[in-house]
Amino acid sequence: MADPIPATAAPLDAASARKVYVETYGCQMNVADTEVVTAILTRAGYGCVGTPEEADVILINTCAVREKAEERVIGRAAQLSGLRAHKPDLTIGILGCMAQHLAASLPKRAPFVDLVMGPDSYQRLPDILAQTSNEALLDVRLSRVENYVGIDGVRKSGTNAWVTIIRGCDKFCTFCIVPYVRGRERSLDPSEMLRQVTQSASEGFKEVTLLGQTVNSYRFLQTDFADLLRAVAAVDGIERVRFTSPYPKDFTDRAIEAIADLPEVCPALHLPVQSGSETQLERMQRGYSVTEYRDLVARLRTAVPDLSLSTDIIVGFCGESDQDFRRTLELMEEMRFDSAYMFKYSERSGTAAHRKLADDVPEELKRERLREIIDLQEQISLEVNQQWLGKSVQILVEGNSKRKTEEGSPNRFGRSAHGKVVVFPEQAEANSMRSVLVDRATSHTLYGSAADA
Ligand code: SAH
Ligand code: F3S
C-alpha cells in the first residue's frame, strides 16, 4: 500500500464546527469517494481539516484488494487512536472496501474503531456520527442504486476533476474482492454526469477523469460509453478527458472511434491485462484471451498511433507455472507498456479463487516473479520514455515537484496528454498549460525546460 493520499482541506464555516479529517488509501475511486464524503460532511456543517491532530472525527477510507493494505490500515487506526490521550471524545471510523469486507470482524480486531461504513452508506454519515453509543456502529448495506446524485465532490485542490460514472462491478474475476465490497454495477444518469462535469469546468477544472471499475461498460438506457465521451468532450472549458479503467472485453468500435476522433480525449489508456497466459486468464475468468487482448491493442494503436498504454499484472495467481509466468514476460516485451502496476496475488476470502482454487505458488516464488517483471518493466518504461527526448510536450501544470533544482529552487511538475509526469524548473501557475521541451528521461519521469508560456 502506498502512502496515504493527501487530504483535501475545505474552509471551516464556524470555529465551533466539529472537525473531520479523512485519510485515503487505494484507487482513484476512493479518492473520488473521499471527495464525496467531504462534501456530505461539509453540507452537514462539519469543517474539514488537513491533519489528524486537529480533528474530532478521523475517517480512514480503505482498500480491500490486497491483504497487506488491510493490515496497514488497522495499524494506522491503532496509531491514530493514541490521539485519544488528549481528546477522549475522538471518533475513529473505517470507511470503504475494507470496512465492507471485514465488517463483522473489525470491532473485535480493531476495538478502538467507533464506526465501520461501506461505500454505499456515506449519505448516512452525518446521522450516524450524531449517534452516541458505546458499541461500534456498523453500516455496510450495499445498494443497487446509490450513485451520490447531486453531490459535487469537494475538490479544493488539484487540477483534475474525478467523476464516478459507474459504481460497483459485475465481472467477478475469480481473484477479486471488488464485486463483493462495492456491489452491483450501476451507471450514473448522463444528465447528472454532465451537470457534474459542467460544474467542475465552471470551477476552473480543465481536466476530467471518468471513473469506474469497468468504466467502458457504462450504459444508461440508450447512452453508452462512446456517447458519454462525446458529451464530456463537448463541455466548454474541458480540455482533457481521461478515464480509468476500461475493461478489455467491453471495448466497442464506437468507443475506439470516439477516442480517435476527439482531440480532448487523451491518448493514454490503462488497460489491465493481468496475465500473458491463456490458462491463467481462464482461471481468472477475465472473459478474454491473450489473442483478443493483443487484437484489441492493435485496433487501438491503429486508431491512435501514438497511444500510451499502461496495465495491471498479477503474478503468482493460483496454478501459475513457470511457463505461464514466461508468457507474461513475453507479452510485456511484445506490448511494450509505458508502465504497469504489478502485484503478487493475495488471496481474498469470499472470492471464487478462495473457494475453488489453491493459492499454491510459494510466497518466495511470487516475490521472485514480481521482482523479475518489475525489472523488465523498468527497462521498457525507460526505453519508451527516451522516445520523448528532444520533443516538446503540452503539460497541465499541477504544482511544485518534490525534487528541487540544483540551485535549490522548486521545480514545477505537470502531466502530458500521454500521462507522463514532466518536471521542469520554471515558475508556472498551477492549472495552466505549458509547453516543455524534454531533455532527460527516467523510467518514471520526463525532465525538461519550459519552451514557452
Ligand atoms: N477494475 C479493474 C481492477 C480493480 S482492482 C480492472 O480493470 O480489472 C486493481 C488491480 O488490483 C487489478 O487490476 C489487479 O491487477 C489487482 N488485484 C485485484 N485483486 C487482487 C488480488 N487478490 N491480489 C493481487 N492483486 C489484485
Ligand atoms: Fe475486480 Fe475484475 Fe471487477 S478485477 S473490479 S472483478 S473487472
Tab-separated table of C-alpha atoms and ligand atoms in Angstrom:
chain	number	residue	atom	x	y	z
A	1	MET	CA	0.000	0.000	0.000
A	2	ALA	CA	1.302	3.443	-0.912
A	3	ASP	CA	1.434	6.389	1.434
A	4	PRO	CA	-1.981	7.872	2.145
A	5	ILE	CA	-3.209	10.316	-0.440
A	6	PRO	CA	-3.117	13.887	0.964
A	7	ALA	CA	-6.370	15.136	2.435
A	8	THR	CA	-8.333	17.911	0.787
A	9	ALA	CA	-8.967	20.723	3.228
A	10	ALA	CA	-12.190	22.687	2.978
A	11	PRO	CA	-12.641	26.031	4.728
A	12	LEU	CA	-14.171	25.972	8.173
A	13	ASP	CA	-17.532	27.734	8.303
A	14	ALA	CA	-17.520	28.232	12.032
A	15	ALA	CA	-14.825	27.859	14.616
A	16	SER	CA	-17.232	25.703	16.618
A	17	ALA	CA	-17.880	23.190	13.814
A	18	ARG	CA	-16.839	19.615	14.524
A	19	LYS	CA	-13.718	18.949	12.552
A	20	VAL	CA	-13.170	15.917	10.387
A	21	TYR	CA	-10.005	14.523	8.856
A	22	VAL	CA	-10.225	11.909	6.103
A	23	GLU	CA	-7.264	9.745	5.121
A	24	THR	CA	-7.494	7.869	1.826
A	25	TYR	CA	-5.939	4.611	0.650
A	26	GLY	CA	-6.317	2.683	-2.574
A	27	CYS	CA	-7.544	3.566	-6.036
A	28	GLN	CA	-8.834	6.752	-7.664
A	29	MET	CA	-12.395	5.698	-6.913
A	30	ASN	CA	-11.531	6.011	-3.249
A	31	VAL	CA	-10.049	9.454	-3.830
A	32	ALA	CA	-13.319	10.422	-5.531
A	33	ASP	CA	-15.356	8.833	-2.714
A	34	THR	CA	-13.406	10.828	-0.132
A	35	GLU	CA	-14.341	13.985	-2.034
A	36	VAL	CA	-17.988	12.881	-1.806
A	37	VAL	CA	-17.677	12.129	1.930
A	38	THR	CA	-16.093	15.542	2.440
A	39	ALA	CA	-18.968	17.173	0.532
A	40	ILE	CA	-21.618	15.329	2.572
A	41	LEU	CA	-19.989	16.271	5.867
A	42	THR	CA	-19.338	19.871	4.841
A	43	ARG	CA	-23.015	20.181	3.921
A	44	ALA	CA	-23.888	18.825	7.382
A	45	GLY	CA	-21.831	21.597	8.996
A	46	TYR	CA	-18.540	19.813	9.625
A	47	GLY	CA	-15.256	21.540	8.970
A	48	CYS	CA	-12.575	19.572	7.160
A	49	VAL	CA	-9.000	19.766	8.417
A	50	GLY	CA	-5.688	18.675	6.939
A	51	THR	CA	-4.155	16.835	9.926
A	52	PRO	CA	-5.470	14.170	12.324
A	53	GLU	CA	-4.307	16.182	15.355
A	54	GLU	CA	-6.830	18.949	14.603
A	55	ALA	CA	-9.761	16.569	14.123
A	56	ASP	CA	-12.710	15.496	16.295
A	57	VAL	CA	-13.569	12.776	13.783
A	58	ILE	CA	-10.972	10.751	11.871
A	59	LEU	CA	-12.164	8.684	8.931
A	60	ILE	CA	-9.949	6.235	7.053
A	61	ASN	CA	-11.176	5.375	3.563
A	62	THR	CA	-9.772	1.945	2.798
A	63	CYS	CA	-8.931	-0.634	0.148
A	64	ALA	CA	-9.531	-4.398	0.391
A	65	VAL	CA	-7.903	-5.546	-2.828
A	66	ARG	CA	-4.821	-6.988	-1.087
A	67	GLU	CA	-4.372	-8.274	2.449
A	68	LYS	CA	-1.360	-6.130	3.251
A	69	ALA	CA	-3.418	-2.984	2.722
A	70	GLU	CA	-5.866	-4.154	5.375
A	71	GLU	CA	-3.172	-4.917	7.932
A	72	ARG	CA	-1.615	-1.486	7.460
A	73	VAL	CA	-4.933	0.286	7.924
A	74	ILE	CA	-5.569	-1.489	11.217
A	75	GLY	CA	-2.085	-0.473	12.352
A	76	ARG	CA	-2.716	3.100	11.280
A	77	ALA	CA	-6.083	3.251	13.072
A	78	ALA	CA	-4.436	1.916	16.251
A	79	GLN	CA	-1.750	4.580	15.994
A	80	LEU	CA	-4.322	7.353	15.458
A	81	SER	CA	-6.335	6.139	18.449
A	82	GLY	CA	-3.340	7.257	20.538
A	83	LEU	CA	-4.608	10.818	19.977
A	84	ARG	CA	-7.403	9.971	22.420
A	85	ALA	CA	-4.936	10.569	25.245
A	86	HIS	CA	-5.516	14.300	24.637
A	87	LYS	CA	-9.005	14.063	23.115
A	88	PRO	CA	-11.077	11.332	24.777
A	89	ASP	CA	-14.114	12.048	22.558
A	90	LEU	CA	-12.230	11.499	19.314
A	91	THR	CA	-14.266	9.375	16.875
A	92	ILE	CA	-12.392	6.997	14.565
A	93	GLY	CA	-14.156	5.430	11.600
A	94	ILE	CA	-13.173	2.980	8.898
A	95	LEU	CA	-14.875	3.541	5.557
A	96	GLY	CA	-14.823	1.888	2.165
A	97	CYS	CA	-13.993	-1.524	0.780
A	98	MET	CA	-12.158	-2.946	3.769
A	99	ALA	CA	-14.940	-1.806	6.093
A	100	GLN	CA	-17.362	-3.691	3.885
A	101	HIS	CA	-15.115	-6.762	3.655
A	102	LEU	CA	-14.285	-7.108	7.349
A	103	ALA	CA	-17.474	-5.591	8.771
A	104	ALA	CA	-18.297	-8.350	11.214
A	105	SER	CA	-14.771	-8.956	12.493
A	106	LEU	CA	-13.498	-5.372	12.615
A	107	PRO	CA	-14.929	-4.364	16.012
A	108	LYS	CA	-13.057	-7.316	17.544
A	109	ARG	CA	-9.859	-6.908	15.538
A	110	ALA	CA	-9.798	-3.156	15.984
A	111	PRO	CA	-11.722	-2.326	19.183
A	112	PHE	CA	-10.524	1.285	19.049
A	113	VAL	CA	-12.720	1.886	15.987
A	114	ASP	CA	-16.129	3.536	16.592
A	115	LEU	CA	-17.606	3.353	13.142
A	116	VAL	CA	-17.477	0.954	10.190
A	117	MET	CA	-19.118	2.051	6.975
A	118	GLY	CA	-19.248	0.574	3.464
A	119	PRO	CA	-19.025	2.544	0.193
A	120	ASP	CA	-22.794	2.835	-0.326
A	121	SER	CA	-23.590	4.284	3.107
A	122	TYR	CA	-21.979	7.717	3.072
A	123	GLN	CA	-25.251	9.668	2.850
A	124	ARG	CA	-25.988	8.342	6.363
A	125	LEU	CA	-22.653	9.515	7.802
A	126	PRO	CA	-23.977	12.730	9.434
A	127	ASP	CA	-26.795	10.801	11.167
A	128	ILE	CA	-24.525	8.034	12.339
A	129	LEU	CA	-21.897	10.452	13.604
A	130	ALA	CA	-24.607	12.213	15.601
A	131	GLN	CA	-25.467	8.998	17.469
A	132	THR	CA	-23.796	8.235	20.736
A	133	SER	CA	-23.100	4.626	21.506
A	134	ASN	CA	-20.517	2.595	23.320
A	135	GLU	CA	-20.692	-0.096	20.644
A	136	ALA	CA	-19.018	0.314	17.263
A	137	LEU	CA	-21.624	1.474	14.733
A	138	LEU	CA	-21.846	-0.596	11.584
A	139	ASP	CA	-23.456	0.339	8.284
A	140	VAL	CA	-22.434	-1.877	5.420
A	141	ARG	CA	-25.642	-2.192	3.433
A	142	LEU	CA	-24.902	-2.352	-0.284
A	143	SER	CA	-27.244	-0.546	-2.617
A	144	ARG	CA	-28.323	-1.254	-6.175
A	145	VAL	CA	-28.928	2.414	-6.865
A	146	GLU	CA	-26.697	4.656	-4.742
A	147	ASN	CA	-24.768	6.930	-7.116
A	148	TYR	CA	-24.469	10.011	-4.901
A	149	VAL	CA	-26.527	12.050	-7.347
A	150	GLY	CA	-26.463	15.792	-6.732
A	151	ILE	CA	-23.244	15.702	-4.710
A	152	ASP	CA	-20.244	17.531	-6.114
A	153	GLY	CA	-17.060	16.285	-4.514
A	154	VAL	CA	-15.107	18.905	-2.551
A	155	ARG	CA	-12.247	19.480	-4.976
A	156	LYS	CA	-10.378	22.335	-3.398
A	157	SER	CA	-7.007	21.336	-4.738
A	158	GLY	CA	-5.634	19.707	-7.815
A	159	THR	CA	-6.181	20.148	-11.482
A	160	ASN	CA	-8.241	17.105	-12.253
A	161	ALA	CA	-11.916	16.547	-11.507
A	162	TRP	CA	-12.831	12.913	-10.827
A	163	VAL	CA	-16.317	11.965	-11.895
A	164	THR	CA	-17.517	8.481	-10.993
A	165	ILE	CA	-19.779	7.362	-13.837
A	166	ILE	CA	-20.239	3.739	-12.878
A	167	ARG	CA	-20.136	2.183	-9.418
A	168	GLY	CA	-19.754	-1.475	-8.457
A	169	CYS	CA	-18.626	-4.321	-10.680
A	170	ASP	CA	-20.399	-7.344	-12.168
A	171	LYS	CA	-17.382	-9.112	-13.629
A	172	PHE	CA	-16.437	-11.335	-10.698
A	173	CYS	CA	-12.876	-12.064	-11.814
A	174	THR	CA	-12.031	-15.025	-9.571
A	175	PHE	CA	-9.210	-13.274	-7.666
A	176	CYS	CA	-11.046	-10.035	-6.952
A	177	ILE	CA	-12.950	-8.815	-3.896
A	178	VAL	CA	-14.347	-5.660	-5.530
A	179	PRO	CA	-17.752	-7.036	-6.674
A	180	TYR	CA	-18.386	-8.207	-3.094
A	181	VAL	CA	-17.463	-4.939	-1.434
A	182	ARG	CA	-18.697	-2.421	-3.988
A	183	GLY	CA	-21.814	-4.266	-5.028
A	184	ARG	CA	-23.655	-4.374	-8.346
A	185	GLU	CA	-22.741	-2.321	-11.359
A	186	ARG	CA	-24.813	0.846	-11.864
A	187	SER	CA	-24.318	3.725	-14.267
A	188	LEU	CA	-24.840	7.376	-13.472
A	189	ASP	CA	-27.602	9.232	-15.300
A	190	PRO	CA	-25.861	11.071	-18.192
A	191	SER	CA	-27.598	14.355	-17.323
A	192	GLU	CA	-26.166	14.154	-13.773
A	193	MET	CA	-22.752	13.314	-15.216
A	194	LEU	CA	-22.931	16.382	-17.468
A	195	ARG	CA	-24.081	18.523	-14.549
A	196	GLN	CA	-21.045	17.437	-12.523
A	197	VAL	CA	-18.616	17.974	-15.412
A	198	THR	CA	-20.094	21.390	-16.229
A	199	GLN	CA	-19.878	22.339	-12.553
A	200	SER	CA	-16.194	21.359	-12.373
A	201	ALA	CA	-15.454	23.257	-15.590
A	202	SER	CA	-17.112	26.332	-14.066
A	203	GLU	CA	-14.818	25.916	-11.036
A	204	GLY	CA	-11.860	26.113	-13.438
A	205	PHE	CA	-11.013	22.434	-13.903
A	206	LYS	CA	-9.659	21.780	-17.385
A	207	GLU	CA	-9.265	18.050	-16.948
A	208	VAL	CA	-11.866	15.440	-16.108
A	209	THR	CA	-11.277	11.757	-15.382
A	210	LEU	CA	-14.271	9.466	-15.682
A	211	LEU	CA	-14.066	6.656	-13.163
A	212	GLY	CA	-15.375	3.140	-12.788
A	213	GLN	CA	-14.084	-0.369	-12.102
A	214	THR	CA	-15.058	-1.167	-15.692
A	215	VAL	CA	-15.611	2.346	-16.929
A	216	ASN	CA	-16.334	1.461	-20.560
A	217	SER	CA	-19.119	-0.946	-19.558
A	218	TYR	CA	-21.137	2.243	-18.914
A	219	ARG	CA	-24.723	2.126	-20.137
A	220	PHE	CA	-27.728	4.208	-19.119
A	221	LEU	CA	-30.796	3.439	-21.254
A	222	GLN	CA	-29.646	4.290	-24.808
A	223	THR	CA	-26.452	6.093	-23.768
A	224	ASP	CA	-23.217	4.110	-23.984
A	225	PHE	CA	-19.622	4.963	-23.136
A	226	ALA	CA	-18.860	6.378	-26.600
A	227	ASP	CA	-21.819	8.805	-26.317
A	228	LEU	CA	-20.613	9.823	-22.908
A	229	LEU	CA	-17.083	10.610	-24.130
A	230	ARG	CA	-18.502	12.816	-26.871
A	231	ALA	CA	-20.754	14.632	-24.408
A	232	VAL	CA	-17.931	15.293	-21.919
A	233	ALA	CA	-15.519	16.439	-24.611
A	234	ALA	CA	-18.117	18.993	-25.771
A	235	VAL	CA	-18.363	20.703	-22.368
A	236	ASP	CA	-16.998	24.264	-22.540
A	237	GLY	CA	-13.716	24.636	-20.674
A	238	ILE	CA	-12.850	20.907	-20.595
A	239	GLU	CA	-9.585	20.477	-22.456
A	240	ARG	CA	-8.617	16.981	-21.352
A	241	VAL	CA	-10.732	13.909	-20.819
A	242	ARG	CA	-9.328	10.750	-19.246
A	243	PHE	CA	-10.995	7.589	-17.980
A	244	THR	CA	-9.979	4.594	-15.914
A	245	SER	CA	-10.131	1.587	-16.008
A	246	PRO	CA	-11.620	0.268	-19.207
A	247	TYR	CA	-12.291	-3.466	-19.329
A	248	PRO	CA	-10.686	-5.138	-22.378
A	249	LYS	CA	-13.749	-7.225	-23.255
A	250	ASP	CA	-16.121	-4.247	-23.253
A	251	PHE	CA	-14.288	-2.007	-25.748
A	252	THR	CA	-16.585	-1.215	-28.669
A	253	ASP	CA	-15.538	0.118	-32.073
A	254	ARG	CA	-17.679	3.162	-31.316
A	255	ALA	CA	-15.623	3.873	-28.201
A	256	ILE	CA	-12.364	3.455	-30.118
A	257	GLU	CA	-13.662	5.838	-32.812
A	258	ALA	CA	-14.617	8.404	-30.180
A	259	ILE	CA	-11.146	8.235	-28.616
A	260	ALA	CA	-9.535	8.666	-32.036
A	261	ASP	CA	-11.903	11.477	-33.143
A	262	LEU	CA	-11.958	13.661	-30.080
A	263	PRO	CA	-8.872	15.825	-29.527
A	264	GLU	CA	-9.892	16.296	-25.871
A	265	VAL	CA	-9.656	12.569	-25.096
A	266	CYS	CA	-6.070	11.908	-24.023
A	267	PRO	CA	-4.105	9.279	-25.952
A	268	ALA	CA	-3.305	7.338	-22.773
A	269	LEU	CA	-5.111	4.173	-21.749
A	270	HIS	CA	-4.877	1.972	-18.689
A	271	LEU	CA	-5.918	-1.459	-19.888
A	272	PRO	CA	-5.443	-4.157	-17.231
A	273	VAL	CA	-4.305	-7.454	-18.751
A	274	GLN	CA	-3.429	-9.395	-15.517
A	275	SER	CA	-1.541	-12.230	-17.249
A	276	GLY	CA	0.002	-13.269	-20.568
A	277	SER	CA	-1.058	-16.892	-20.158
A	278	GLU	CA	-4.289	-18.156	-21.715
A	279	THR	CA	-4.672	-20.730	-18.930
A	280	GLN	CA	-4.292	-18.111	-16.215
A	281	LEU	CA	-6.744	-15.721	-17.887
A	282	GLU	CA	-9.243	-18.573	-17.943
A	283	ARG	CA	-8.625	-19.369	-14.286
A	284	MET	CA	-9.128	-15.692	-13.537
A	285	GLN	CA	-12.339	-15.715	-15.620
A	286	ARG	CA	-11.420	-12.459	-17.236
A	287	GLY	CA	-13.589	-13.268	-20.243
A	288	TYR	CA	-10.936	-12.509	-22.909
A	289	SER	CA	-7.972	-14.425	-24.281
A	290	VAL	CA	-4.428	-13.160	-24.770
A	291	THR	CA	-5.134	-13.181	-28.516
A	292	GLU	CA	-8.207	-10.997	-28.029
A	293	TYR	CA	-6.253	-8.590	-25.831
A	294	ARG	CA	-3.497	-8.406	-28.450
A	295	ASP	CA	-6.064	-7.727	-31.208
A	296	LEU	CA	-7.707	-5.014	-29.148
A	297	VAL	CA	-4.365	-3.270	-28.593
A	298	ALA	CA	-3.669	-3.493	-32.339
A	299	ARG	CA	-7.068	-1.880	-33.092
A	300	LEU	CA	-6.417	0.836	-30.528
A	301	ARG	CA	-2.931	1.526	-31.871
A	302	THR	CA	-4.192	1.686	-35.436
A	303	ALA	CA	-6.823	4.230	-34.392
A	304	VAL	CA	-4.447	6.197	-32.135
A	305	PRO	CA	-0.882	5.533	-33.356
A	306	ASP	CA	0.938	7.337	-30.523
A	307	LEU	CA	-1.242	5.773	-27.806
A	308	SER	CA	0.442	5.333	-24.457
A	309	LEU	CA	-0.626	2.163	-22.711
A	310	SER	CA	-0.383	1.041	-19.116
A	311	THR	CA	-1.641	-2.105	-17.435
A	312	ASP	CA	-2.104	-4.172	-14.269
A	313	ILE	CA	-0.374	-7.539	-13.845
A	314	ILE	CA	-0.735	-10.176	-11.134
A	315	VAL	CA	1.999	-12.776	-10.591
A	316	GLY	CA	1.672	-15.953	-8.594
A	317	PHE	CA	-2.037	-16.458	-9.121
A	318	CYS	CA	-3.299	-19.992	-8.382
A	319	GLY	CA	-1.660	-22.635	-10.556
A	320	GLU	CA	0.771	-20.241	-12.282
A	321	SER	CA	3.553	-22.421	-13.719
A	322	ASP	CA	6.938	-21.214	-14.797
A	323	GLN	CA	5.721	-21.377	-18.368
A	324	ASP	CA	2.610	-19.297	-17.581
A	325	PHE	CA	4.876	-16.724	-15.995
A	326	ARG	CA	7.194	-16.692	-19.061
A	327	ARG	CA	4.126	-15.939	-21.202
A	328	THR	CA	3.507	-12.815	-19.115
A	329	LEU	CA	7.111	-11.680	-19.625
A	330	GLU	CA	6.765	-12.309	-23.376
A	331	LEU	CA	3.523	-10.342	-23.570
A	332	MET	CA	5.162	-7.423	-21.753
A	333	GLU	CA	8.050	-7.451	-24.248
A	334	GLU	CA	5.581	-7.548	-27.108
A	335	MET	CA	3.192	-4.862	-25.845
A	336	ARG	CA	5.866	-2.540	-24.528
A	337	PHE	CA	3.584	-0.943	-21.964
A	338	ASP	CA	4.514	2.579	-20.901
A	339	SER	CA	4.055	1.488	-17.309
A	340	ALA	CA	2.426	-1.197	-15.197
A	341	TYR	CA	1.047	-1.711	-11.715
A	342	MET	CA	2.377	-5.103	-10.706
A	343	PHE	CA	1.131	-7.239	-7.811
A	344	LYS	CA	1.708	-10.548	-6.076
A	345	TYR	CA	-1.507	-12.497	-5.835
A	346	SER	CA	-3.115	-12.034	-2.439
A	347	GLU	CA	-5.917	-14.443	-1.596
A	348	ARG	CA	-9.137	-12.707	-0.530
A	349	SER	CA	-11.745	-14.520	1.483
A	350	GLY	CA	-15.104	-14.893	-0.204
A	351	THR	CA	-13.793	-14.785	-3.789
A	352	ALA	CA	-14.216	-17.703	-6.221
A	353	ALA	CA	-10.455	-18.322	-6.187
A	354	HIS	CA	-10.539	-18.606	-2.413
A	355	ARG	CA	-13.395	-21.096	-2.580
A	356	LYS	CA	-12.256	-23.190	-5.542
A	357	LEU	CA	-8.561	-22.779	-6.317
A	358	ALA	CA	-5.424	-23.453	-4.297
A	359	ASP	CA	-3.152	-20.492	-3.550
A	360	ASP	CA	-0.250	-22.774	-4.441
A	361	VAL	CA	2.578	-20.536	-5.642
A	362	PRO	CA	5.027	-20.225	-2.732
A	363	GLU	CA	5.468	-16.713	-1.343
A	364	GLU	CA	9.174	-16.726	-2.176
A	365	LEU	CA	8.461	-17.565	-5.822
A	366	LYS	CA	5.753	-14.877	-6.009
A	367	ARG	CA	8.300	-12.393	-4.728
A	368	GLU	CA	10.930	-13.525	-7.260
A	369	ARG	CA	8.472	-13.294	-10.148
A	370	LEU	CA	7.348	-9.864	-9.039
A	371	ARG	CA	10.972	-8.697	-8.938
A	372	GLU	CA	11.531	-10.058	-12.437
A	373	ILE	CA	8.541	-8.316	-14.029
A	374	ILE	CA	9.301	-5.059	-12.231
A	375	ASP	CA	12.872	-5.132	-13.576
A	376	LEU	CA	11.665	-5.848	-17.095
A	377	GLN	CA	9.019	-3.104	-16.953
A	378	GLU	CA	11.519	-0.552	-15.601
A	379	GLN	CA	13.722	-1.237	-18.622
A	380	ILE	CA	10.818	-0.985	-21.072
A	381	SER	CA	9.450	2.181	-19.420
A	382	LEU	CA	12.883	3.789	-19.681
A	383	GLU	CA	13.174	2.954	-23.385
A	384	VAL	CA	9.619	4.146	-24.100
A	385	ASN	CA	10.227	7.384	-22.197
A	386	GLN	CA	13.503	8.024	-24.023
A	387	GLN	CA	11.494	8.351	-27.231
A	388	TRP	CA	10.286	11.684	-25.848
A	389	LEU	CA	13.783	13.200	-25.761
A	390	GLY	CA	14.034	16.338	-27.892
A	391	LYS	CA	10.239	16.606	-28.221
A	392	SER	CA	8.022	19.360	-26.978
A	393	VAL	CA	5.012	18.323	-24.864
A	394	GLN	CA	1.969	20.269	-23.648
A	395	ILE	CA	1.584	19.831	-19.938
A	396	LEU	CA	-1.100	20.791	-17.480
A	397	VAL	CA	0.854	22.232	-14.534
A	398	GLU	CA	-0.022	20.617	-11.204
A	399	GLY	CA	2.343	22.244	-8.711
A	400	ASN	CA	5.764	22.031	-7.094
A	401	SER	CA	7.724	18.829	-7.531
A	402	LYS	CA	9.341	17.136	-4.524
A	403	ARG	CA	12.666	17.345	-6.345
A	404	LYS	CA	14.358	20.758	-6.223
A	405	THR	CA	16.608	22.252	-8.912
A	406	GLU	CA	20.397	22.139	-8.406
A	407	GLU	CA	20.192	25.710	-7.091
A	408	GLY	CA	17.601	24.558	-4.528
A	409	SER	CA	14.602	26.387	-6.012
A	410	PRO	CA	11.393	24.442	-6.558
A	411	ASN	CA	10.792	22.538	-9.747
A	412	ARG	CA	7.284	22.519	-11.150
A	413	PHE	CA	5.610	19.430	-12.476
A	414	GLY	CA	2.623	18.513	-14.547
A	415	ARG	CA	1.299	15.814	-16.803
A	416	SER	CA	1.400	15.477	-20.558
A	417	ALA	CA	-1.622	14.320	-22.536
A	418	HIS	CA	0.093	10.919	-22.700
A	419	GLY	CA	0.004	10.790	-18.904
A	420	LYS	CA	3.731	11.355	-18.374
A	421	VAL	CA	4.872	13.237	-15.298
A	422	VAL	CA	7.049	16.094	-16.567
A	423	VAL	CA	9.322	18.099	-14.236
A	424	PHE	CA	10.698	21.500	-15.271
A	425	PRO	CA	12.484	24.309	-13.452
A	426	GLU	CA	10.411	27.372	-14.304
A	427	GLN	CA	7.648	29.146	-12.430
A	428	ALA	CA	4.225	28.419	-13.850
A	429	GLU	CA	0.742	28.729	-12.382
A	430	ALA	CA	-0.928	25.508	-11.291
A	431	ASN	CA	-3.726	24.577	-13.695
A	432	SER	CA	-2.091	26.413	-16.619
A	433	MET	CA	-0.960	24.768	-19.856
A	434	ARG	CA	2.733	24.870	-20.634
A	435	SER	CA	4.903	23.642	-23.458
A	436	VAL	CA	8.001	21.799	-22.213
A	437	LEU	CA	10.984	20.582	-24.212
A	438	VAL	CA	12.058	17.170	-22.903
A	439	ASP	CA	15.812	16.799	-22.349
A	440	ARG	CA	16.036	13.883	-19.890
A	441	ALA	CA	14.003	10.754	-19.259
A	442	THR	CA	13.921	8.164	-16.495
A	443	SER	CA	11.569	5.191	-16.316
A	444	HIS	CA	9.011	7.203	-14.331
A	445	THR	CA	9.584	10.859	-15.192
A	446	LEU	CA	10.440	13.217	-18.044
A	447	TYR	CA	12.508	16.355	-17.375
A	448	GLY	CA	12.729	19.470	-19.464
A	449	SER	CA	12.689	23.225	-19.746
A	450	ALA	CA	9.671	25.396	-20.443
A	451	ALA	CA	9.676	26.198	-24.147
A	452	ASP	CA	7.048	28.944	-23.996
A	453	ALA	CA	4.053	30.087	-21.963
B	1	SAH	N1	-11.482	-2.928	-12.272
B	1	SAH	C1	-10.112	-3.070	-12.504
B	1	SAH	C2	-9.348	-3.682	-11.362
B	1	SAH	C3	-9.606	-3.212	-9.965
B	1	SAH	S1	-8.513	-3.827	-8.728
B	1	SAH	C4	-9.929	-3.902	-13.784
B	1	SAH	O1	-9.890	-3.292	-14.800
B	1	SAH	O2	-9.825	-5.088	-13.817
B	1	SAH	C5	-6.971	-3.144	-9.304
B	1	SAH	C6	-5.955	-4.171	-9.603
B	1	SAH	O3	-5.570	-4.851	-8.425
B	1	SAH	C7	-6.391	-5.277	-10.544
B	1	SAH	O4	-6.346	-4.906	-11.888
B	1	SAH	C8	-5.443	-6.389	-10.224
B	1	SAH	O5	-4.282	-6.321	-11.007
B	1	SAH	C9	-5.091	-6.123	-8.754
B	1	SAH	N2	-5.743	-7.105	-7.883
B	1	SAH	C10	-7.058	-7.312	-7.697
B	1	SAH	N3	-7.269	-8.326	-6.836
B	1	SAH	C11	-6.047	-8.772	-6.472
B	1	SAH	C12	-5.597	-9.814	-5.605
B	1	SAH	N4	-6.451	-10.591	-4.966
B	1	SAH	N5	-4.259	-9.977	-5.462
B	1	SAH	C13	-3.390	-9.201	-6.123
B	1	SAH	N6	-3.757	-8.214	-6.954
B	1	SAH	C14	-5.067	-7.990	-7.125
B	2	F3S	FE1	-12.177	-6.821	-9.999
B	2	F3S	FE2	-12.422	-7.890	-12.348
B	2	F3S	FE3	-14.217	-6.125	-11.496
B	2	F3S	S1	-10.537	-7.198	-11.427
B	2	F3S	S2	-13.065	-4.807	-10.159
B	2	F3S	S3	-13.850	-8.139	-10.674
B	2	F3S	S4	-13.309	-6.284	-13.526
